[in-house]
mmCIF file of C-alpha atoms in Angstrom:
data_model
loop_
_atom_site.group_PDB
_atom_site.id
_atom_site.type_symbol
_atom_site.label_atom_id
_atom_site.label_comp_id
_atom_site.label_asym_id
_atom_site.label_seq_id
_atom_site.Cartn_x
_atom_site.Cartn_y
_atom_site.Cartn_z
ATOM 1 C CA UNK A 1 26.787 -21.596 5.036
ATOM 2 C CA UNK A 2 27.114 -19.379 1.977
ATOM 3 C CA UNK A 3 28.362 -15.569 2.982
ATOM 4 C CA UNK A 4 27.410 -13.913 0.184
ATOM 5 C CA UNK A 5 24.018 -12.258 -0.303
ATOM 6 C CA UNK A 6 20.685 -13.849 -1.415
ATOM 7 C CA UNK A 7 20.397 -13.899 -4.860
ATOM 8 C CA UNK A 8 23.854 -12.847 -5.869
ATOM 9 C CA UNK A 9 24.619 -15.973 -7.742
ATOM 10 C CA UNK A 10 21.522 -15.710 -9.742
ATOM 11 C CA UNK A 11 21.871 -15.399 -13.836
ATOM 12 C CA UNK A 12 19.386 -14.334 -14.826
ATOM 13 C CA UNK A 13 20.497 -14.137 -18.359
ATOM 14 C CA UNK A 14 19.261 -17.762 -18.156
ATOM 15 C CA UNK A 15 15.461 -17.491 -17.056
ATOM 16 C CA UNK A 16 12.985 -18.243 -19.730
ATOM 17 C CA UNK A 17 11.252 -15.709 -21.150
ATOM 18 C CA UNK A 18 7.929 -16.871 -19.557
ATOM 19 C CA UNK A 19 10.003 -16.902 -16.138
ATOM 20 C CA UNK A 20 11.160 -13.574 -16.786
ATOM 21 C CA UNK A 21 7.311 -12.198 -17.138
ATOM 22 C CA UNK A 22 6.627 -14.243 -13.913
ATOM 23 C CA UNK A 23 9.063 -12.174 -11.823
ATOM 24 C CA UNK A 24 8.370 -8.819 -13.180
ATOM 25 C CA UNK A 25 4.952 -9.277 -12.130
ATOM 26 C CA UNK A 26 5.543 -10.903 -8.950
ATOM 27 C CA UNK A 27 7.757 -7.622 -8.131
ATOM 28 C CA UNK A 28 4.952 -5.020 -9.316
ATOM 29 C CA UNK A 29 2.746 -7.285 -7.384
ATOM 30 C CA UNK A 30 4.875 -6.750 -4.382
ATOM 31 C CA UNK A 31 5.478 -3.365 -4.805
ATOM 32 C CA UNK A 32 1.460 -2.478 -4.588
ATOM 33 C CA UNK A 33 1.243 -4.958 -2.213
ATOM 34 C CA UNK A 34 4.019 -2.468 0.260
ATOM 35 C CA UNK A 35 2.717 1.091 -1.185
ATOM 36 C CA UNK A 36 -0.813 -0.081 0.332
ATOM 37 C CA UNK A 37 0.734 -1.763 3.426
ATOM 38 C CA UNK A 38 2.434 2.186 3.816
ATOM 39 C CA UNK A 39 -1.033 3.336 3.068
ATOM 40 C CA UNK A 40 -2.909 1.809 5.918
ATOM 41 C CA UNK A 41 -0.032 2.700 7.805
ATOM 42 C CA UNK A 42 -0.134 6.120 7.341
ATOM 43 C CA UNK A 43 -3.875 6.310 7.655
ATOM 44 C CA UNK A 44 -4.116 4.207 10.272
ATOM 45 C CA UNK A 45 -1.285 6.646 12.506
ATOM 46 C CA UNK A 46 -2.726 10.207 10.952
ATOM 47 C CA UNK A 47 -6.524 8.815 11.970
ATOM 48 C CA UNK A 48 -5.781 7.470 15.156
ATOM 49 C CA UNK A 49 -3.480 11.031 16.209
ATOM 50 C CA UNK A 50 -6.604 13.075 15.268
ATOM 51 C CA UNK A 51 -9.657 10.904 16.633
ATOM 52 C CA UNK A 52 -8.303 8.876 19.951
ATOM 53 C CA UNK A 53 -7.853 11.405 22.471
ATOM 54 C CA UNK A 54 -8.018 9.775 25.684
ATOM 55 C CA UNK A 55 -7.172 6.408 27.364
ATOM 56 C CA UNK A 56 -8.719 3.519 25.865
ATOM 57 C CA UNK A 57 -9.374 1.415 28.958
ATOM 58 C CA UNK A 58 -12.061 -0.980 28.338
ATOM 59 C CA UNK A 59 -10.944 -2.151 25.202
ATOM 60 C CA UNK A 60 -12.750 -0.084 23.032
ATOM 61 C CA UNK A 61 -12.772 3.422 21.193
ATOM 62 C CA UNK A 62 -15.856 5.828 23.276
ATOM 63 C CA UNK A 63 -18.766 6.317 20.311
ATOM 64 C CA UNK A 64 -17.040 9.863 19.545
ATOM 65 C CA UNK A 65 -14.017 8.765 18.460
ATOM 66 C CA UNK A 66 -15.502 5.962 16.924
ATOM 67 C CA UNK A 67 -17.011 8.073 14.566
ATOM 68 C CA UNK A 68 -14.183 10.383 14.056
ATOM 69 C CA UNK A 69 -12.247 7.466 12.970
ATOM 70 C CA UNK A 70 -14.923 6.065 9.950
ATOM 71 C CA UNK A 71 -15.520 9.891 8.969
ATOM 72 C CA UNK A 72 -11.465 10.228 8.912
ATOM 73 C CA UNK A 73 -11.078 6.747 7.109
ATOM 74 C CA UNK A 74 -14.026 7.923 4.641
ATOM 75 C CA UNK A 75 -12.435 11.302 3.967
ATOM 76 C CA UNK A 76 -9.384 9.360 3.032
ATOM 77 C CA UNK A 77 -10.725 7.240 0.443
ATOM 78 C CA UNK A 78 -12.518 9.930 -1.080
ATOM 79 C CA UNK A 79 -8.942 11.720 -1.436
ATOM 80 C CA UNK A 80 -7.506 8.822 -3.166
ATOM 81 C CA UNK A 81 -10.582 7.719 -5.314
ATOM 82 C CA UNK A 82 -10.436 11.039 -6.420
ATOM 83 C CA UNK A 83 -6.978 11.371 -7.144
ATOM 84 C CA UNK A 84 -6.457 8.208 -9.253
ATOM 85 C CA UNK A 85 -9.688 9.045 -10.876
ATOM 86 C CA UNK A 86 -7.588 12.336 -11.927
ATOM 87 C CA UNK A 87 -4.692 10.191 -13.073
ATOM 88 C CA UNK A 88 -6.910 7.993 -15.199
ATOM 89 C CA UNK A 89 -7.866 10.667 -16.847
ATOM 90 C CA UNK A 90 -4.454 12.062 -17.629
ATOM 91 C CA UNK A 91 -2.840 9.203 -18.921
ATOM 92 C CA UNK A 92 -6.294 8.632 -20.698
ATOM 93 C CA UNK A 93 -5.511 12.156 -22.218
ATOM 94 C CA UNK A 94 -1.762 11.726 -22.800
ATOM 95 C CA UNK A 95 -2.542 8.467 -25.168
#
């Protein structure tokens, strides 16, 4: 077996410019693809510390905390909708 790291015998001085195109994207892709895996993990921890108080022992979340959970998951896409909405409209602004 090879010791040395993945992809440190990669040129890739000799990708095509087509293949070139194809990896940047498939790295932006994979970058949004972890910032909204950290999303939902962050959500999913801040909602579930504010909403589920007591043992879950049936399985399920009691109706309460149930609801605290949607309202907290709702208040959090509001936050975001409205934040990129604000960042459309800067770059919109600062073209």
């Amino acid at each position: 077996m090879d010791s040395q790291p993945l992809g440190q015998n990669v040129d890739l001085s000799k990708l095509t410019d087509k293949d070139k195109h194809e990896l940047q994207q498939f790295l932006v892709n994979e970058s949004q693809k972890a910032r909204i895996q950290q999303s939902v993990h962050s959500l999913t921890d801040i909602c579930w510390k504010k909403c589920v108080t007591g043992r879950i022992s049936s399985g399920k979340v009691d109706g309460k905390e149930e609801g605290c959970l949607q309202n907290c998951v709702d208040r959090f896409m509001d936050a975001n909708i409205t934040v990129l909405k604000h960042l459309e409209q800067m770059r919109a602004t600062s073209l």
